[in-house]
Coordinates of C-alpha atoms in Angstrom, one line a residue:
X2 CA 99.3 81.2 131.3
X3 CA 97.7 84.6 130.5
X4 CA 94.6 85.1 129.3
X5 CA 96.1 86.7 126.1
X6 CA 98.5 84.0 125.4
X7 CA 95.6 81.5 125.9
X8 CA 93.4 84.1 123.2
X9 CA 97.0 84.2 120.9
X10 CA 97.2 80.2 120.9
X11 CA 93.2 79.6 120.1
X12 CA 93.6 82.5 117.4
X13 CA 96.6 80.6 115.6
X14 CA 94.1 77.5 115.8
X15 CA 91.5 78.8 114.8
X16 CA 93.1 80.2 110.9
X17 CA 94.9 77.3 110.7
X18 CA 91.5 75.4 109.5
X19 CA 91.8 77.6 106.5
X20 CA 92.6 74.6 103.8
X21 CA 89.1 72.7 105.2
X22 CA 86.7 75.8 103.7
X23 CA 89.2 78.0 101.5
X24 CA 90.3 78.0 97.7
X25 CA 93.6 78.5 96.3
X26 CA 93.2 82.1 97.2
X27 CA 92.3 82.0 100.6
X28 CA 95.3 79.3 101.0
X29 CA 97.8 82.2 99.4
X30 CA 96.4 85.0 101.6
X31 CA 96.6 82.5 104.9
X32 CA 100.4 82.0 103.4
X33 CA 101.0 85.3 103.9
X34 CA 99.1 86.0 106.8
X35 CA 101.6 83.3 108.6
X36 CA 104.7 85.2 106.7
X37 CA 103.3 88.7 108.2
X38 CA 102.5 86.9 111.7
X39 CA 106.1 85.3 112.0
X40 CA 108.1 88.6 111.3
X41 CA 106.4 90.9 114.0
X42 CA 106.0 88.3 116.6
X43 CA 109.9 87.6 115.7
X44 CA 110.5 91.5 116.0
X45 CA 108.5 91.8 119.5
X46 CA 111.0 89.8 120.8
X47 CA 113.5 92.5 120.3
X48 CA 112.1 95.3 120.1
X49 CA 109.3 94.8 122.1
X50 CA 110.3 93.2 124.4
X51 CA 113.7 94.8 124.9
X52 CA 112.9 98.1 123.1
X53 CA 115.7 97.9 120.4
X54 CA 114.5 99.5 117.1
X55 CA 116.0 96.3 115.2
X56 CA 115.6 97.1 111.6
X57 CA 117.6 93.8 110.3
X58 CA 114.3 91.6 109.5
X59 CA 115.4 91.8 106.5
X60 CA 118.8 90.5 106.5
X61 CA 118.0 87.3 108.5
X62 CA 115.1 86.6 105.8
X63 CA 117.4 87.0 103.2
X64 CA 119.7 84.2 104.6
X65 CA 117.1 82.5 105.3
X66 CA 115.9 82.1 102.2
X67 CA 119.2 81.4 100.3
X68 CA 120.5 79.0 103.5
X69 CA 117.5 77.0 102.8
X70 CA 117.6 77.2 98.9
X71 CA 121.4 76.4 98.7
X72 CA 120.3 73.2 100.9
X73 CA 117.6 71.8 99.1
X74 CA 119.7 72.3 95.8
X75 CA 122.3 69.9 97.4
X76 CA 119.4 67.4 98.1
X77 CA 118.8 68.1 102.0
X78 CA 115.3 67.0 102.6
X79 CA 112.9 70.5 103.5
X80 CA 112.2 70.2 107.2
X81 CA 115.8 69.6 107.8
X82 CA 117.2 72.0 105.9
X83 CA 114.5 75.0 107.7
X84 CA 115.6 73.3 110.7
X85 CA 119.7 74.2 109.4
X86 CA 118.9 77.4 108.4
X87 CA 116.9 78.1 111.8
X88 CA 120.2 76.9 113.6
X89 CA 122.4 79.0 111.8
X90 CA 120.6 82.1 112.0
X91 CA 120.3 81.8 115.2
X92 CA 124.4 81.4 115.5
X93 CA 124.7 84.4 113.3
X94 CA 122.6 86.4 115.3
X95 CA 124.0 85.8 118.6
X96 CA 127.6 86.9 117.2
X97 CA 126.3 89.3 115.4
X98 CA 124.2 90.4 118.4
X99 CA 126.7 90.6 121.0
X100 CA 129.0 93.7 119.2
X101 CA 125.7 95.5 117.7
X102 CA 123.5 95.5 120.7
X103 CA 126.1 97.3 122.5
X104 CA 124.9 100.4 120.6
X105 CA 121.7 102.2 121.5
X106 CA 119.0 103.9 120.1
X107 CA 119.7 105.6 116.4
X108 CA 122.8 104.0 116.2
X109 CA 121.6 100.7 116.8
X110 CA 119.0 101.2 114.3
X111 CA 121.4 102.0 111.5
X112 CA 123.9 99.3 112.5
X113 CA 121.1 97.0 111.9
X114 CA 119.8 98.6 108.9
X115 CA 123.2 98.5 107.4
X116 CA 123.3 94.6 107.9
X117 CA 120.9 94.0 105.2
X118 CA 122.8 95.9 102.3
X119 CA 126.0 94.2 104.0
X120 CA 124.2 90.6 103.2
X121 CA 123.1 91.8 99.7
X122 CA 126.2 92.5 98.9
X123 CA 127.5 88.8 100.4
X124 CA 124.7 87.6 98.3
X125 CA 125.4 89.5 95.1
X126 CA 129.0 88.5 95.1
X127 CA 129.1 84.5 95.4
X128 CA 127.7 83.8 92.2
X129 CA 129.0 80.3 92.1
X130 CA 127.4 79.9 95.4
X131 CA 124.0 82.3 95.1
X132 CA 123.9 82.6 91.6
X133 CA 124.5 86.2 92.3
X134 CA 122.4 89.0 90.5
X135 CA 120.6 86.4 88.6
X136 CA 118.6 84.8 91.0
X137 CA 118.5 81.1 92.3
X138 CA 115.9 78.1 91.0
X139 CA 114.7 76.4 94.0
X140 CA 114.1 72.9 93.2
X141 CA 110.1 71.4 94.6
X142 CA 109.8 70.6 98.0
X143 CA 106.8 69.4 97.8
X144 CA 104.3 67.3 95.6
X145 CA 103.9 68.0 92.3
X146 CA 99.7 69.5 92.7
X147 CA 99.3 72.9 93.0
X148 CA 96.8 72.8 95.9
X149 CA 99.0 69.9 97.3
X150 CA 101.8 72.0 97.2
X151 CA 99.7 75.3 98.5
X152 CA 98.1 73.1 101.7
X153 CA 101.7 72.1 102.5
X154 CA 103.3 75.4 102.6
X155 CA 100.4 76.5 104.1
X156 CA 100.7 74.1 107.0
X157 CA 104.4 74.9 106.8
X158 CA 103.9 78.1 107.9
X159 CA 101.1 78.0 110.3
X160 CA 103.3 75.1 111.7
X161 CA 106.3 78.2 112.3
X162 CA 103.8 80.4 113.8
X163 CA 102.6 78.2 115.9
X164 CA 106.2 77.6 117.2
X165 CA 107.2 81.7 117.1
X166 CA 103.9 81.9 119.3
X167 CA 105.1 79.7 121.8
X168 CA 107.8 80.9 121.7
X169 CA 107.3 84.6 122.0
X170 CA 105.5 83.2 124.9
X171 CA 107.8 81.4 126.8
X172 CA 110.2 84.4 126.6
X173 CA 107.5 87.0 127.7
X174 CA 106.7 84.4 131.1
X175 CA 110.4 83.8 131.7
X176 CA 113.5 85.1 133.7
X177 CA 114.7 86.0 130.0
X178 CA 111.6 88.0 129.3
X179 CA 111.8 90.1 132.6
X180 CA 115.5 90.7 132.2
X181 CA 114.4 92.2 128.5
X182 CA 111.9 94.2 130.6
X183 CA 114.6 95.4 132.7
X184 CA 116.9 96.2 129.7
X185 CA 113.9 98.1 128.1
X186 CA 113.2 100.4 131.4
X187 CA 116.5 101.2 132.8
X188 CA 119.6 99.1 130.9
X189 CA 122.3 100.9 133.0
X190 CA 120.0 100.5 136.1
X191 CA 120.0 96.9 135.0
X192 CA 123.3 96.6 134.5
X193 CA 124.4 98.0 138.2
X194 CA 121.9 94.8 139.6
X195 CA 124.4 92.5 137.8
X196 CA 122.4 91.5 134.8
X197 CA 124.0 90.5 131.9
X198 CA 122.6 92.8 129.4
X199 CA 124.3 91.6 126.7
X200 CA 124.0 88.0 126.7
X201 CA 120.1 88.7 127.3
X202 CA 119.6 91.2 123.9
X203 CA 121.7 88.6 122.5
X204 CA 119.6 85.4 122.7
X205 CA 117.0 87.5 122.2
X206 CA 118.3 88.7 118.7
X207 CA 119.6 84.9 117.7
X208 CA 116.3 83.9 119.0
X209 CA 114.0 86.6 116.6
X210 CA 116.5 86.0 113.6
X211 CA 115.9 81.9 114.0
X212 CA 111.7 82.5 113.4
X213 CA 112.9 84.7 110.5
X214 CA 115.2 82.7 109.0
X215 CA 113.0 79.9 108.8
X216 CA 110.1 81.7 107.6
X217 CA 112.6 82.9 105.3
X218 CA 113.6 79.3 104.0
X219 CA 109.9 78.3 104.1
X220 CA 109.0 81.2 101.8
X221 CA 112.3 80.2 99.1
X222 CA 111.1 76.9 99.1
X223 CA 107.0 78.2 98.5
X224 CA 108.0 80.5 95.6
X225 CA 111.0 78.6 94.0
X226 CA 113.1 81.3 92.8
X227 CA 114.7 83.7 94.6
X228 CA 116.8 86.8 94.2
X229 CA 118.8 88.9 96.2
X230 CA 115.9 92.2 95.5
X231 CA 113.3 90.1 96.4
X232 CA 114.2 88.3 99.4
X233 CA 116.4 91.3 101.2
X234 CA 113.8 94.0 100.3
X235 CA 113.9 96.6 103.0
X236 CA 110.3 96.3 103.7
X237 CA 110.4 93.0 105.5
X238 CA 112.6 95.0 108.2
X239 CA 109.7 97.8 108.1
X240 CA 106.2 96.0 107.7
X241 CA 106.8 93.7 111.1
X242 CA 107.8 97.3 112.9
X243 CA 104.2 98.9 111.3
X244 CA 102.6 95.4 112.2
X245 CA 103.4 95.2 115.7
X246 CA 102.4 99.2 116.4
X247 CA 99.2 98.7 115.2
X248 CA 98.6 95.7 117.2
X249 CA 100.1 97.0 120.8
X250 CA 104.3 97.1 121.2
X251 CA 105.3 94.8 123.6
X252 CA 102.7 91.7 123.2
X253 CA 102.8 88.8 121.4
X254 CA 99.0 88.6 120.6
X255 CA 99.1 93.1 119.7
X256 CA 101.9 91.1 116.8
X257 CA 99.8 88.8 115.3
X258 CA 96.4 91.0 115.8
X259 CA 98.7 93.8 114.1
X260 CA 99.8 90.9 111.1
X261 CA 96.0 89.9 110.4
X262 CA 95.0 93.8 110.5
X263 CA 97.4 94.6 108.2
X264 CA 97.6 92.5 105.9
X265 CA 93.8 93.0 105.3
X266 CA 94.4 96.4 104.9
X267 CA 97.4 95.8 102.0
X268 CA 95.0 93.2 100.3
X269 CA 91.8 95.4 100.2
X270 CA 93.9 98.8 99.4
X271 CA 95.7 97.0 96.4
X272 CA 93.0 95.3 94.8
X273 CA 90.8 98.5 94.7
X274 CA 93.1 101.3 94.5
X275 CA 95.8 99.5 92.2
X276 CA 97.2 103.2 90.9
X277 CA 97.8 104.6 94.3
X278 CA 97.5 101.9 97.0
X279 CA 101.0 102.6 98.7
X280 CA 100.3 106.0 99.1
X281 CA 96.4 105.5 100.6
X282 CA 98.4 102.2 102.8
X283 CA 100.4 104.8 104.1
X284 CA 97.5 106.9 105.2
X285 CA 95.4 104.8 106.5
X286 CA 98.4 102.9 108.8
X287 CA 99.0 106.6 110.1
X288 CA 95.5 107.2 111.0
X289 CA 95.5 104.0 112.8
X290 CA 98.6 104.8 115.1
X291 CA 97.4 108.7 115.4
X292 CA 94.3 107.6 116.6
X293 CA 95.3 104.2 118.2
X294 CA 98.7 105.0 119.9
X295 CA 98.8 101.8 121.7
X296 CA 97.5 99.6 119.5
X297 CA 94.4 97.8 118.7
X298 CA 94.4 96.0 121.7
X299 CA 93.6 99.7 123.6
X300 CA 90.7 99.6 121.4
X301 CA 88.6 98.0 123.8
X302 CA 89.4 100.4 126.8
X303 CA 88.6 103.5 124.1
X304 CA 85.2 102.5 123.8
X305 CA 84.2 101.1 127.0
X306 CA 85.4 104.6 128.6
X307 CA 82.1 106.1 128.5
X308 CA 80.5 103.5 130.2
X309 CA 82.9 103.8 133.0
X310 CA 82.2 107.5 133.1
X311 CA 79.0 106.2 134.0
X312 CA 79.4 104.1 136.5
X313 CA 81.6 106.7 138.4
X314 CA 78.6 108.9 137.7

């Protein structure tokens, strides 16, 4: 195992002790942190690794979150109803996955794109099912104390990150990873070699969309109510892109570096510039990837490069 995969597991460790010295505060922001962590190690599976702009985050959080809802509203305990909804999106990926990924580029992007309104609309339309427009209760999961309830969804999703991360590193270290390698240098090279492109992009799409559906279910269950605005809000297919440039495209720990960083970023913007944090966000993630265009994990080469100046010297 790599260095950085050994640095990516301690990291996850590490945060996870946040319940022993945090409040209810810290134990929301940690939350999130796993949320943000989950979607860009999820999306450096596929478009790191395999260098397809997937923009359908989104979609697969948004059945996610309604799988697992509809589930726990018929009575299905919570860890086996995540563990459904992981399943499923997994199956729904790998379909879904085999006719996109045979588009490239733009068009892939859009393809993908268009797979969240298309799931909206699903959404929006089986009211008896979704409770449509209106939203859907999402009955407790958990124990009936608030900080109860906050250290178990908190564990919850530091317990799916954990996974993702092992997961995202299994793939990276595996005939599956190198394949996605090949896809991303040269896919009609690759494809003269004999490699089956598309069952590779494939599992690696069903493979992204099961971490996001489950963090999508896990999230439903943490807020309990849910609506179709909320949970297939385009900027769950953009933030994991943002997150993972910042970090370093292409590595699991540049995703989860990228997650932490950002999310700081979002928290400290928004709480002092309430009036015009979106707009300052913006700015300050493009100043990060103008002056940082591999990520923060070049930072280290940047400033050591005057002391290798003098050395050659």
């Amino acid at each position: 195992m790599k260095r950085a995969h050994l640095a990516l597991l301690a990291l996850v460790l590490c945060l996870a002790a946040l319940p022993v010295f945090g409040g209810s505060y810290a134990l929301r922001l940690g939350t999130m942190a796993g949320l943000y962590a989950v979607l860009a190690l999820s999306w450096t599976i596929v478009g790191g690794f395999a260098g397809y702009p997937s923009f359908a985050t989104a979609a697969f959080f948004g059945f996610g979150a309604y799988a697992t809802g509809i589930l726990l509203g018929l009575g299905v305990p919570f860890v086996v109803s995540v563990a459904l909804t992981a399943v499923a999106a997994f199956a729904l990926a790998g379909l879904l996955g085999a006719v996109l990924l045979r588009l490239r580029g733009h068009y892939f992007a859009i393809a993908s794109l268009s797979l969240v309104e298309v799931f909206r609309e699903l959404v929006n339309n089986a009211t008896d099912l979704t409770g449509g427009g209106m939203g859907l209760n999402i009955p407790l999961a958990a124990g009936t104390g608030v900080l109860q309830e906050a250290i178990f969804f908190f564990y919850a999703m530091w317990g799916l990150l954990l996974l993702t991360a092992l997961m995202a590193i299994v793939v990276a270290s595996s005939k599956l990873g190198f394949g996605l390698a090949c896809i991303r240098q040269n896919e009609t090279a690759s494809n003269m070699i004999g490699l089956n492109t598309t069952l590779y992009k494939s599992l690696a799409f069903g493979l992204s969309a099961c971490s996001v559906g489950a963090a999508g279910g896990i999230y439903a269950a943490w807020v309990h109510y849910i609506d179709p605005s909320d949970v297939f809000d385009i900027l769950y297919s953009v933030k994991p892109i943002v997150m993972a440039l910042i970090g370093g495209l292409g590595s699991p720990l540049g995703a989860l570096v990228g997650a932490f960083v950002y999310l700081g970023l979002e928290e400290t913007v928004w709480r002092n510039f309430i009036q015009f944090h979106s707009g300052l966000l913006g700015v300050l993630v493009v100043m990060l990837l103008l002056f940082l265009p591999h990520g923060m994990l070049s930072f280290s080469s940047v400033v050591r490069l005057p002391w290798r100046r003098l050395k050659h010297v």
